[in-house]
XYZ file of C-alpha atoms in Angstrom:
720
model
C -27.533 -51.969 -14.190
C -24.422 -50.558 -11.869
C -21.645 -51.960 -12.608
C -19.853 -54.772 -10.461
C -16.811 -52.245 -9.954
C -14.529 -55.532 -8.993
C -14.658 -56.552 -12.157
C -13.305 -53.562 -13.286
C -11.493 -51.667 -10.635
C -8.259 -53.860 -10.565
C -4.608 -54.406 -11.078
C -4.679 -56.481 -13.042
C -6.839 -54.523 -14.905
C -4.491 -51.716 -15.169
C -2.557 -53.111 -16.559
C -4.333 -55.036 -19.097
C -4.694 -51.558 -20.408
C -0.805 -50.775 -19.882
C -0.443 -53.615 -22.251
C -1.611 -51.902 -25.035
C -0.282 -48.456 -24.933
C 2.997 -48.163 -26.966
C 4.990 -45.989 -28.166
C 4.115 -44.635 -32.478
C 6.091 -46.570 -34.554
C 7.915 -44.273 -36.761
C 11.342 -44.838 -39.516
C 14.618 -43.073 -38.411
C 15.097 -41.162 -41.179
C 15.037 -37.676 -40.245
C 15.325 -34.208 -41.649
C 16.055 -30.720 -40.637
C 14.344 -27.418 -40.808
C 17.044 -25.693 -42.010
C 17.396 -27.578 -44.808
C 13.775 -26.316 -45.706
C 15.274 -22.662 -45.342
C 13.409 -21.935 -41.834
C 15.670 -19.436 -40.552
C 15.350 -19.370 -36.417
C 16.411 -16.214 -35.527
C 12.652 -15.217 -33.770
C 11.586 -12.547 -36.986
C 11.862 -14.290 -39.750
C 8.460 -16.340 -39.998
C 9.259 -20.296 -40.944
C 5.902 -21.098 -40.769
C 5.848 -23.052 -44.853
C 9.191 -23.999 -43.945
C 9.184 -26.298 -41.267
C 5.402 -27.633 -43.192
C 7.742 -28.098 -45.972
C 10.501 -30.177 -44.039
C 7.035 -32.518 -42.501
C 5.327 -32.835 -45.868
C 8.670 -33.850 -47.517
C 9.535 -36.147 -44.700
C 5.606 -37.378 -44.367
C 6.225 -38.248 -48.572
C 9.286 -40.428 -47.673
C 7.269 -42.474 -45.105
C 8.529 -40.453 -42.404
C 10.960 -39.619 -39.719
C 12.180 -36.704 -37.263
C 12.348 -33.556 -38.315
C 14.379 -31.924 -36.368
C 13.836 -28.164 -35.025
C 17.449 -27.115 -33.732
C 18.267 -24.814 -31.267
C 17.238 -20.682 -32.785
C 13.400 -19.071 -31.950
C 10.756 -20.030 -34.616
C 8.511 -17.961 -35.532
C 5.689 -19.503 -37.083
C 1.635 -20.166 -37.626
C -0.252 -23.396 -37.102
C 1.768 -26.485 -38.426
C 0.127 -29.439 -39.152
C 1.155 -32.734 -37.963
C 1.117 -35.989 -41.156
C 1.497 -39.767 -41.082
C 4.411 -41.045 -39.450
C 6.481 -37.897 -38.238
C 8.211 -36.881 -35.145
C 8.537 -33.415 -34.954
C 11.505 -33.316 -32.270
C 12.661 -30.149 -30.584
C 16.391 -31.386 -30.424
C 17.498 -28.260 -28.003
C 16.304 -27.088 -24.756
C 16.924 -24.212 -26.915
C 14.709 -26.115 -29.610
C 12.098 -22.829 -29.927
C 8.488 -22.326 -31.899
C 7.297 -19.111 -31.180
C 3.547 -18.490 -32.569
C 3.018 -15.443 -34.001
C 0.686 -12.976 -32.177
C -1.162 -11.648 -35.739
C -3.840 -14.412 -34.999
C -6.043 -13.999 -37.805
C -7.024 -16.830 -40.741
C -3.804 -16.500 -42.775
C -2.016 -17.361 -39.783
C -4.146 -19.686 -38.216
C -6.397 -21.418 -40.858
C -10.347 -22.764 -40.494
C -9.952 -26.437 -40.024
C -12.432 -28.670 -38.174
C -11.721 -29.283 -35.235
C -14.230 -29.499 -30.965
C -14.194 -26.764 -29.327
C -14.895 -27.236 -25.500
C -16.258 -30.224 -27.405
C -18.507 -29.202 -29.729
C -17.116 -30.360 -33.338
C -16.887 -27.069 -35.675
C -14.913 -25.594 -38.347
C -12.045 -22.304 -36.343
C -8.980 -21.677 -36.510
C -6.809 -24.215 -36.436
C -4.648 -25.573 -33.542
C -1.152 -23.880 -33.281
C -0.526 -27.827 -33.736
C -2.717 -30.209 -35.229
C -3.641 -33.472 -36.533
C -6.523 -35.449 -38.388
C -6.884 -38.623 -39.695
C -3.146 -39.678 -38.646
C -1.393 -42.615 -37.215
C 1.726 -42.495 -35.746
C 2.350 -39.081 -35.002
C 5.134 -37.557 -32.083
C 5.636 -34.172 -30.421
C 9.413 -35.146 -28.390
C 12.004 -33.324 -27.594
C 13.722 -30.985 -25.283
C 13.165 -27.357 -26.599
C 9.707 -24.988 -26.396
C 6.421 -24.405 -27.781
C 5.495 -20.579 -26.691
C 2.018 -19.674 -28.137
C 2.817 -16.301 -27.040
C -0.998 -15.559 -25.407
C -1.571 -12.510 -23.517
C -3.318 -10.384 -22.262
C -3.249 -8.879 -24.889
C -3.454 -11.416 -27.620
C -5.841 -14.249 -27.275
C -7.020 -14.288 -23.731
C -9.079 -10.977 -23.528
C -11.336 -12.520 -26.822
C -12.772 -13.957 -23.142
C -13.369 -12.536 -19.299
C -13.202 -15.599 -17.028
C -14.291 -14.387 -13.815
C -11.478 -15.504 -11.429
C -12.915 -12.909 -8.857
C -16.708 -13.123 -8.817
C -17.190 -8.372 -8.772
C -14.625 -8.731 -12.115
C -18.098 -7.131 -14.704
C -15.915 -4.567 -16.618
C -14.068 -6.847 -18.044
C -16.285 -7.558 -22.433
C -16.653 -10.911 -23.137
C -15.718 -11.245 -26.779
C -16.133 -14.551 -27.270
C -19.362 -15.052 -25.917
C -21.815 -14.581 -28.932
C -19.953 -17.116 -30.608
C -19.581 -19.699 -28.021
C -23.529 -18.585 -27.350
C -24.430 -19.224 -31.041
C -21.988 -22.649 -31.194
C -24.380 -23.894 -27.591
C -27.560 -22.965 -29.737
C -26.328 -25.272 -33.071
C -25.138 -28.027 -30.800
C -28.611 -28.318 -29.228
C -30.443 -27.808 -32.325
C -28.067 -30.359 -34.579
C -27.087 -28.114 -36.760
C -24.982 -30.231 -39.432
C -20.901 -29.267 -38.534
C -20.056 -27.647 -42.358
C -22.628 -24.803 -41.322
C -20.766 -24.561 -38.018
C -18.076 -22.061 -39.486
C -16.581 -19.541 -36.905
C -12.703 -17.677 -37.208
C -11.975 -14.370 -37.855
C -14.651 -11.892 -35.904
C -15.733 -14.653 -34.013
C -13.801 -15.235 -31.028
C -13.376 -18.816 -29.974
C -9.238 -18.559 -29.308
C -7.353 -21.931 -31.011
C -5.996 -25.226 -28.759
C -2.640 -25.498 -28.210
C -2.430 -29.117 -29.377
C -5.523 -30.500 -30.987
C -5.517 -34.639 -32.705
C -8.367 -35.484 -34.416
C -9.225 -39.665 -34.524
C -5.707 -40.532 -34.491
C -3.921 -43.255 -33.975
C -0.727 -43.920 -31.682
C -0.015 -40.558 -30.411
C 3.031 -40.220 -28.042
C 3.933 -36.459 -26.926
C 6.941 -36.253 -25.673
C 9.554 -34.193 -23.265
C 8.646 -30.184 -24.525
C 7.442 -27.504 -22.274
C 4.630 -25.393 -23.096
C 3.911 -22.126 -22.304
C 1.157 -19.455 -22.870
C -1.302 -21.460 -24.346
C -4.567 -18.773 -26.085
C -6.833 -22.660 -24.733
C -6.773 -25.757 -23.897
C -3.026 -26.259 -23.683
C -3.646 -30.874 -24.686
C -6.532 -31.915 -26.185
C -6.433 -35.226 -27.972
C -9.918 -35.952 -29.621
C -11.639 -39.258 -30.833
C -8.038 -40.883 -30.332
C -6.992 -44.184 -30.212
C -3.360 -45.052 -27.628
C -2.278 -41.687 -26.907
C 1.358 -41.056 -24.705
C 2.016 -37.583 -22.742
C 4.913 -37.915 -21.215
C 7.927 -36.134 -19.406
C 5.844 -32.801 -20.259
C 6.103 -29.380 -18.630
C 2.530 -27.640 -19.234
C 3.118 -24.089 -17.613
C 0.103 -21.440 -18.807
C -1.579 -18.728 -16.435
C -3.761 -18.141 -18.793
C -8.282 -18.410 -19.012
C -9.477 -21.981 -20.092
C -5.562 -23.195 -20.110
C -6.426 -26.835 -19.409
C -3.013 -29.277 -19.300
C -4.572 -32.464 -20.882
C -7.745 -33.210 -21.901
C -8.360 -36.224 -23.667
C -11.942 -36.223 -25.285
C -13.853 -39.398 -26.113
C -10.382 -41.309 -26.173
C -9.389 -44.462 -25.780
C -6.370 -45.507 -24.206
C -4.275 -43.001 -23.022
C -1.103 -42.890 -20.994
C -0.372 -39.121 -18.593
C 2.471 -39.985 -17.107
C 5.270 -37.863 -15.194
C 4.374 -34.798 -16.098
C 4.664 -31.824 -14.230
C 0.931 -28.820 -14.844
C 1.125 -25.370 -14.264
C -2.428 -24.774 -14.854
C -4.857 -21.813 -15.867
C -7.435 -24.203 -15.126
C -7.821 -27.780 -14.838
C -4.415 -29.809 -14.777
C -6.264 -32.847 -16.171
C -9.551 -33.151 -17.831
C -11.153 -35.968 -19.121
C -14.324 -35.423 -21.390
C -17.032 -36.545 -24.060
C -18.663 -34.285 -25.753
C -21.285 -31.634 -24.635
C -25.051 -31.532 -25.029
C -26.761 -33.057 -27.625
C -23.674 -33.726 -29.842
C -21.705 -35.770 -27.087
C -25.108 -38.076 -26.657
C -25.833 -38.652 -30.299
C -22.039 -39.628 -31.035
C -22.120 -41.255 -27.960
C -18.254 -42.199 -27.688
C -16.630 -42.518 -24.107
C -13.471 -41.708 -22.868
C -12.493 -45.027 -21.237
C -9.023 -46.825 -20.099
C -7.894 -43.777 -18.727
C -4.314 -44.588 -16.994
C -2.294 -41.316 -14.610
C 0.052 -41.725 -12.454
C 3.368 -39.938 -10.968
C 1.935 -36.928 -12.650
C 3.297 -33.542 -10.710
C 0.496 -30.385 -9.725
C 1.336 -27.028 -9.074
C -1.615 -24.502 -9.973
C -4.934 -25.238 -11.281
C -8.610 -25.064 -10.558
C -8.557 -28.565 -10.648
C -6.114 -31.170 -10.520
C -7.057 -34.204 -11.760
C -10.810 -33.393 -12.937
C -13.842 -35.711 -14.194
C -15.994 -33.603 -16.430
C -17.752 -31.185 -17.195
C -18.016 -31.520 -20.898
C -19.086 -35.682 -21.011
C -22.571 -36.006 -22.260
C -20.428 -39.908 -23.529
C -18.967 -41.067 -20.818
C -16.327 -40.887 -18.579
C -15.095 -45.204 -17.393
C -12.385 -46.494 -16.649
C -9.443 -44.269 -15.110
C -6.570 -45.247 -12.774
C -4.652 -43.097 -10.740
C -2.107 -43.927 -9.043
C 1.182 -41.529 -7.261
C 0.298 -38.217 -8.310
C 1.592 -35.333 -6.178
C -0.283 -31.799 -5.242
C 0.868 -29.444 -3.758
C 0.186 -25.681 -4.309
C -1.743 -22.917 -2.524
C -3.389 -22.130 -5.771
C -4.811 -25.620 -6.912
C -8.273 -25.128 -6.129
C -9.322 -29.136 -6.211
C -6.990 -32.150 -6.469
C -9.344 -34.322 -7.230
C -12.612 -33.099 -8.779
C -15.868 -34.651 -10.649
C -18.102 -32.154 -12.002
C -21.344 -32.673 -14.062
C -24.864 -31.045 -14.656
C -27.480 -31.915 -15.641
C -27.716 -29.704 -18.950
C -24.573 -32.304 -20.354
C -25.780 -36.133 -18.413
C -22.909 -38.235 -18.819
C -22.432 -40.917 -16.596
C -19.106 -41.360 -14.443
C -18.142 -44.961 -13.143
C -15.481 -47.290 -12.554
C -12.563 -44.739 -11.065
C -9.214 -45.759 -8.443
C -7.706 -42.676 -7.644
C -5.316 -44.362 -5.111
C -1.497 -43.204 -3.309
C -2.410 -39.752 -4.082
C -0.883 -37.160 -1.905
C -1.671 -33.404 -1.464
C 0.904 -30.711 0.147
C -1.177 -27.517 -0.076
C -4.891 -27.073 -1.713
C -6.337 -24.350 -1.263
C -10.992 -25.151 -1.328
C -11.385 -28.967 -1.366
C -9.433 -32.203 -1.241
C -12.129 -33.979 -2.854
C -14.410 -32.307 -5.292
C -18.019 -33.995 -6.581
C -20.603 -31.779 -7.688
C -23.890 -32.633 -10.538
C -24.302 -28.576 -9.425
C -21.234 -27.553 -12.081
C -22.805 -24.280 -14.217
C -25.945 -25.829 -14.988
C -26.307 -27.683 -12.034
C -29.754 -29.310 -11.829
C -31.483 -27.281 -14.982
C -31.388 -29.547 -18.105
C -33.351 -32.780 -18.282
C -30.591 -35.112 -18.442
C -29.410 -36.572 -15.593
C -25.739 -37.160 -15.002
C -25.185 -40.551 -13.367
C -21.917 -40.800 -10.680
C -21.078 -44.637 -9.672
C -18.494 -47.062 -8.956
C -15.261 -44.441 -7.764
C -13.007 -45.265 -5.611
C -10.163 -42.902 -3.265
C -7.602 -45.153 -1.614
C -4.825 -43.951 0.168
C -4.832 -40.160 0.323
C -3.212 -38.130 2.260
C -3.554 -33.790 2.533
C -3.526 -31.245 4.719
C -4.964 -28.211 4.469
C -7.977 -26.482 2.396
C -11.815 -24.939 3.201
C -12.521 -28.761 2.711
C -11.729 -32.281 3.537
C -14.159 -34.056 1.421
C -17.434 -31.969 -0.831
C -18.979 -35.022 -2.438
C -22.706 -34.088 -4.094
C -25.249 -35.757 -6.456
C -28.441 -34.730 -7.299
C -32.048 -35.793 -5.035
C -33.004 -37.350 -8.492
C -29.534 -39.097 -9.272
C -27.312 -39.923 -5.692
C -23.526 -41.381 -6.054
C -23.912 -45.006 -6.135
C -21.208 -47.693 -4.753
C -18.591 -44.989 -3.834
C -15.943 -46.177 -1.477
C -13.286 -43.586 0.524
C -11.031 -45.674 2.042
C -7.172 -45.771 4.139
C -8.110 -41.061 3.980
C -6.125 -39.390 6.476
C -7.554 -35.454 5.728
C -5.836 -32.177 7.823
C -6.277 -28.690 8.733
C -9.185 -28.155 6.832
C -11.963 -25.768 7.650
C -14.908 -28.343 6.665
C -14.191 -32.079 7.238
C -17.225 -33.145 5.499
C -20.332 -31.364 3.218
C -22.104 -35.049 1.779
C -25.503 -34.592 0.279
C -27.115 -37.257 -1.949
C -25.319 -40.749 -1.135
C -26.830 -43.268 -2.787
C -26.799 -47.399 -2.372
C -23.279 -48.645 -1.855
C -21.087 -46.815 -0.221
C -19.163 -47.180 2.358
C -15.964 -45.464 4.298
C -13.224 -46.786 5.924
C -10.566 -45.868 8.277
C -11.046 -42.212 6.959
C -10.203 -39.780 9.523
C -10.526 -36.176 8.965
C -9.312 -33.518 11.615
C -8.548 -36.540 13.726
C -11.940 -37.688 13.704
C -12.565 -41.367 12.596
C -15.818 -41.406 9.449
C -18.488 -42.504 8.891
C -19.762 -40.182 12.156
C -22.965 -37.942 11.863
C -22.572 -34.956 9.743
C -23.781 -31.286 8.711
C -26.151 -30.848 12.260
C -29.616 -28.830 11.368
C -31.321 -27.474 14.107
C -34.353 -25.211 12.330
C -36.656 -22.760 14.134
C -37.206 -20.131 15.814
C -34.501 -19.411 19.446
C -38.012 -18.036 21.693
C -40.148 -19.353 23.709
C -43.739 -21.175 22.219
C -41.565 -22.086 19.262
C -39.909 -25.271 18.416
C -36.652 -26.433 17.236
C -36.039 -29.073 15.135
C -32.675 -31.506 14.589
C -31.491 -32.915 11.609
C -28.035 -34.633 11.025
C -26.891 -36.758 8.298
C -24.379 -40.022 8.585
C -22.945 -40.422 5.186
C -22.607 -43.647 3.629
C -25.987 -45.244 5.651
C -28.829 -43.306 5.281
C -30.598 -45.940 7.077
C -29.109 -45.212 10.445
C -30.617 -44.648 14.006
C -28.719 -41.241 14.854
C -29.901 -40.321 18.803
C -30.389 -37.170 19.682
C -30.674 -35.380 23.256
C -30.960 -31.434 24.256
C -28.886 -29.752 26.711
C -29.334 -26.319 28.326
C -26.891 -24.082 30.383
C -26.085 -20.965 31.547
C -24.420 -19.546 29.397
C -23.248 -20.527 25.803
C -19.815 -22.653 26.352
C -20.208 -23.636 30.094
C -22.022 -26.278 32.050
C -25.249 -27.799 30.038
C -27.894 -29.826 31.928
C -29.391 -32.214 30.114
C -33.396 -30.997 28.677
C -34.316 -34.059 27.486
C -34.664 -36.810 23.704
C -35.350 -37.668 20.537
C -35.114 -34.509 17.310
C -37.706 -32.149 18.908
C -37.715 -29.638 21.336
C -39.955 -27.034 23.015
C -39.103 -24.023 24.590
C -41.039 -22.930 27.474
C -40.625 -19.613 29.281
C -37.697 -20.995 31.936
C -35.698 -21.676 28.871
C -35.267 -17.715 28.025
C -31.603 -16.452 28.526
C -30.278 -19.377 28.314
C -27.885 -21.457 26.077
C -29.516 -24.622 24.188
C -27.304 -27.392 22.357
C -28.263 -30.055 20.616
C -25.656 -33.235 20.757
C -26.531 -36.590 17.543
C -25.114 -39.615 18.478
C -24.492 -42.850 16.715
C -22.544 -45.649 18.768
C -19.602 -43.848 19.825
C -19.473 -40.696 17.515
C -21.171 -37.751 18.379
C -21.684 -34.345 17.185
C -22.919 -31.531 19.222
C -24.063 -27.718 17.472
C -23.961 -24.343 18.619
C -25.145 -23.266 21.136
C -28.544 -20.616 21.393
C -29.883 -18.410 23.550
C -32.805 -18.227 23.728
C -35.428 -14.936 23.551
C -38.479 -14.700 25.401
C -41.441 -14.541 23.635
C -42.258 -12.206 21.000
C -39.340 -11.222 21.935
C -37.524 -11.558 18.275
C -37.331 -8.468 16.121
C -36.115 -10.105 12.718
C -36.745 -6.620 10.331
C -34.203 -5.248 12.435
C -31.699 -8.269 12.413
C -30.497 -7.767 15.734
C -30.026 -10.836 16.529
C -28.275 -12.679 14.549
C -29.904 -16.240 15.778
C -33.548 -14.720 14.662
C -31.836 -13.467 11.246
C -30.000 -17.261 10.204
C -32.616 -19.129 11.954
C -36.143 -18.601 10.416
C -37.817 -15.795 9.167
C -39.936 -17.057 6.050
C -43.690 -16.708 7.544
C -42.896 -14.053 10.653
C -42.273 -11.100 10.147
C -45.232 -9.378 8.070
C -44.464 -8.249 5.013
C -45.349 -4.944 5.966
C -42.664 -5.051 8.947
C -39.896 -6.413 5.919
C -40.696 -4.721 3.338
C -37.543 -1.929 3.760
C -34.081 -2.382 1.704
C -31.696 -3.691 3.387
C -28.430 -1.385 3.048
C -25.414 -2.849 2.281
C -24.092 -2.509 5.797
C -26.629 -3.739 7.486
C -27.026 -7.209 5.274
C -22.903 -6.827 5.835
C -23.236 -7.483 10.091
C -25.867 -10.277 9.514
C -22.690 -11.988 7.108
C -19.702 -11.575 9.756
C -22.343 -12.559 12.514
C -23.180 -15.646 10.497
C -19.367 -16.537 9.565
C -17.741 -14.358 12.816
C -15.220 -13.379 10.371
C -11.694 -12.610 11.275
C -9.850 -10.106 9.042
C -5.411 -10.257 8.267
C -4.118 -7.428 8.291
C -1.645 -8.336 5.678
C -3.657 -8.284 2.872
C -4.132 -4.482 3.190
C -7.854 -4.108 2.570
C -8.210 -0.311 2.557
C -12.237 0.577 3.025
C -12.049 4.956 1.881
C -15.814 5.473 3.409
C -15.692 3.341 6.972
C -13.268 4.614 9.893
C -10.910 2.927 10.484
C -11.407 2.323 14.422
C -15.120 1.183 13.499
C -15.803 -2.017 15.069
C -16.861 -3.133 11.762
C -13.719 -2.331 9.976
C -12.532 -5.773 10.303
C -15.507 -7.372 9.656
C -16.093 -5.929 6.349
C -12.340 -6.046 5.804
C -13.118 -9.901 6.039
C -15.766 -9.854 3.952
C -13.740 -8.030 0.304
C -10.567 -10.053 1.068
C -13.182 -13.201 0.740
C -14.820 -11.538 -2.422
C -17.908 -11.731 -0.360
C -18.840 -8.441 -0.854
C -17.124 -5.232 -2.935
C -15.546 -2.318 -3.068
C -16.747 0.313 -5.777
C -13.501 2.447 -6.642
C -12.485 2.028 -2.835
C -15.178 2.756 -0.931
C -18.000 0.544 0.685
C -21.259 2.425 0.565
C -22.548 1.549 3.427
C -25.732 2.796 3.125
C -26.603 2.509 -0.462
C -28.914 -0.349 -1.384
C -28.299 -4.026 -2.564
C -30.245 -4.937 -5.503
C -30.909 -8.518 -6.176
C -27.894 -9.551 -8.741
C -25.715 -8.299 -6.824
C -27.188 -10.397 -3.884
C -27.288 -13.401 -5.463
C -23.554 -12.959 -5.611
C -23.541 -12.043 -1.993
C -24.557 -15.157 -0.883
C -22.577 -17.550 -3.303
C -19.523 -16.226 -2.256
C -20.510 -16.637 1.044
C -22.683 -20.061 1.325
C -19.308 -21.200 2.630
C -18.396 -23.728 -1.110
C -16.646 -22.089 -3.532
C -18.802 -21.391 -6.974
C -16.079 -19.635 -8.595
C -14.706 -22.042 -10.980
C -17.537 -23.909 -11.774
C -18.366 -22.273 -14.832
C -20.458 -19.325 -16.381
C -23.725 -19.829 -17.914
C -24.975 -18.517 -21.298
C -28.073 -18.745 -21.090
C -30.582 -17.775 -18.508
C -34.368 -20.109 -17.242
C -36.117 -16.574 -15.791
C -38.308 -15.330 -18.219
C -36.511 -12.069 -17.538
C -33.037 -13.317 -17.402
C -31.932 -11.155 -20.598
C -31.434 -8.788 -18.270
C -28.982 -10.707 -16.334
C -24.839 -9.292 -16.398
C -22.531 -12.293 -16.930
C -22.053 -13.203 -13.397
C -24.407 -11.913 -12.423
C -26.226 -14.613 -14.530
C -24.532 -17.489 -13.558
C -24.527 -16.672 -9.531
C -28.660 -15.512 -9.373
C -29.511 -18.950 -11.266
C -27.161 -20.790 -8.839
C -28.363 -19.283 -5.819
C -31.986 -20.029 -7.012
C -30.783 -23.791 -7.352
C -30.213 -24.128 -3.932
C -32.264 -22.259 -2.229
C -31.504 -19.060 -1.533
C -33.142 -16.576 -3.005
C -36.302 -17.034 -5.134
C -38.000 -16.018 -8.501
C -41.940 -15.155 -8.483
C -44.767 -17.379 -10.094
C -44.276 -15.614 -13.635
C -40.182 -17.170 -13.863
C -38.655 -13.908 -12.515
C -35.753 -12.739 -10.822
C -35.860 -9.085 -10.755
C -32.358 -8.144 -10.983
C -31.969 -4.920 -10.757
C -34.616 -4.859 -7.401
C -33.557 -3.143 -4.276
C -33.384 -6.219 -1.862
C -36.266 -5.699 0.632
C -34.488 -6.977 4.442
C -37.151 -9.867 4.516
C -35.880 -10.984 1.766
C -31.945 -11.287 3.543
C -32.812 -13.032 5.925
C -34.321 -16.189 4.617
C -31.409 -15.985 2.330
C -29.241 -15.644 5.340
C -31.748 -18.696 7.196
C -31.058 -20.740 3.273
C -27.511 -20.672 4.058
C -26.668 -21.196 7.521
C -29.327 -24.513 6.716
C -27.389 -25.386 4.102
C -24.378 -25.528 5.411
C -25.530 -27.018 8.410
C -23.051 -26.723 11.867
C -19.594 -28.101 9.515
C -17.223 -27.034 11.837
C -18.342 -28.444 14.906
C -16.585 -31.586 15.311
C -13.384 -30.529 14.920
C -14.174 -27.409 17.141
C -13.175 -28.135 21.149
C -15.918 -27.722 22.786
C -16.521 -28.696 26.541
C -18.197 -31.851 27.751
C -21.448 -31.828 28.806
C -22.198 -32.839 33.043
């Protein structure tokens, strides 16, 4: 049963949550770590001295453990009840040792990517404690780097980065299997030799937690991870860590959390709200709820405020207000992510008064196709989500919001949104009931309006074209289609007829056809398509871009299209499809393509965007391309960034075991989105070379997936 959002999403309910959140009550007693033997010279190991100070004051009833100016080399530290570990000076630095063994990071119960286990203890750790704090003006330096902690994993920031070995992959796969099979937590023992990196700060089953003022940098893994805690405040922290999976703050299955006035500059999501993963999360069934996120500043990161993807226990009652996002390296300021393997519900979310000055990919990005996407039997749900008073500029997308056909988004409200200077205004898929758009403008155009106008069919005499468009937020709307014919692509056009289907007659050959869809005063105009004489399109050659991206399946014979396609031929098609333009300032050098070639700028643009790759500086234009590589080409060239959508660890293909790392992820997604296909026995055949007709079908599917989303903001001449 859907919850009424008005009953939950109110300023009064937000104030009720805030009234329950308070700082921990800690006695006024103090001790200094130097009085317990801490040296602070950056060389002497001070772990035991600091831990002795914490234990002593805990036995005395609690208080502040003062860390004065100095550089204190330490291993993992455990906070105990009624203790505030206070870094007294900006020169108070905790340096965590680079000797990454159980001797310094002993085995302890914890969570790793939302799965319970025994692993390296977090650098700052607490379990079953109450009234604990980490405060001050000092710095905690995890000292992680490319040679310490971070090299244990292989995060794919660039889709073609395939050479590094993923040391943690076997253990992460094993932990995933233990989760899905219900293996008791006591038997999930990792640590030395398993390469599962520890969290920086992890508090488990604690009450009344305060983290305030300190700076974190160079974290091995997630930076702040409260798990199953109640009454948590994270205030005025600086979180700077650009390593692999360096999320900023990840509250997991917590209740009553305040995150305010922090600065995030992260190598992954800045804030990611979570609630357990897969079977573990569903059986625990502890949602993350009653979260206030206000007045934070976000620089680099994958997501600014992210909900998911480990959310099997659900996320609800999240209020984000007055946050500022400003970085060309920030992928998604506002992000929701889920899939059908993990399941869970995201509901009662109110994101308001957000200011986005710079962004890379999408201002709002919500998807149920994250990681495993449709591959699972636990459908996620998004419902009662309000995004209000949002101002943003730049990026690839304004709003990218998609559910699943089996699980449409319900109760979505988009209100008072102003987005400018984006490449694609809106991607909308599977919006269900209760969707409202009020005072929404993107690139100067008001919404709701028709979007994603697809033209299906072959543009040659004797065939039919069919138009399909959407009106997001109103699936019942009646859209009106009209067809127009002109002598040139951009010149005057005359009306052909009404309706969503157009038959192409001999008199139209050599002319350009367009479709317009209208809803009230709102309209959308398609790209112009050149109509070819009957039977004149040679699909096997790929010479016609219209043919290549409009329809291949069922038109060409296997014999005429069975030959392998070369990297150069595939590049030509993609360049035509997207009209790519090279930016010389980026300095791409291709050793085996003549600089004066007409195709050099387009191929250089492909390389810049990660759609295709150089091999030791060479493009290898005459080499055929394998299907596993083609899947990455498809995912990177479909106009939607899936680079940060997490790596799939297991395949559903019968021959998936021979797929490698990022190729596996992109192959699974390419099939899920209909860009490529398996055979009847479920084989993907990754090492087989891509055939010409397969390449055309792939580009056809990409074109249909994207539709004509760039049309709304393009300046076009009026039809007359």
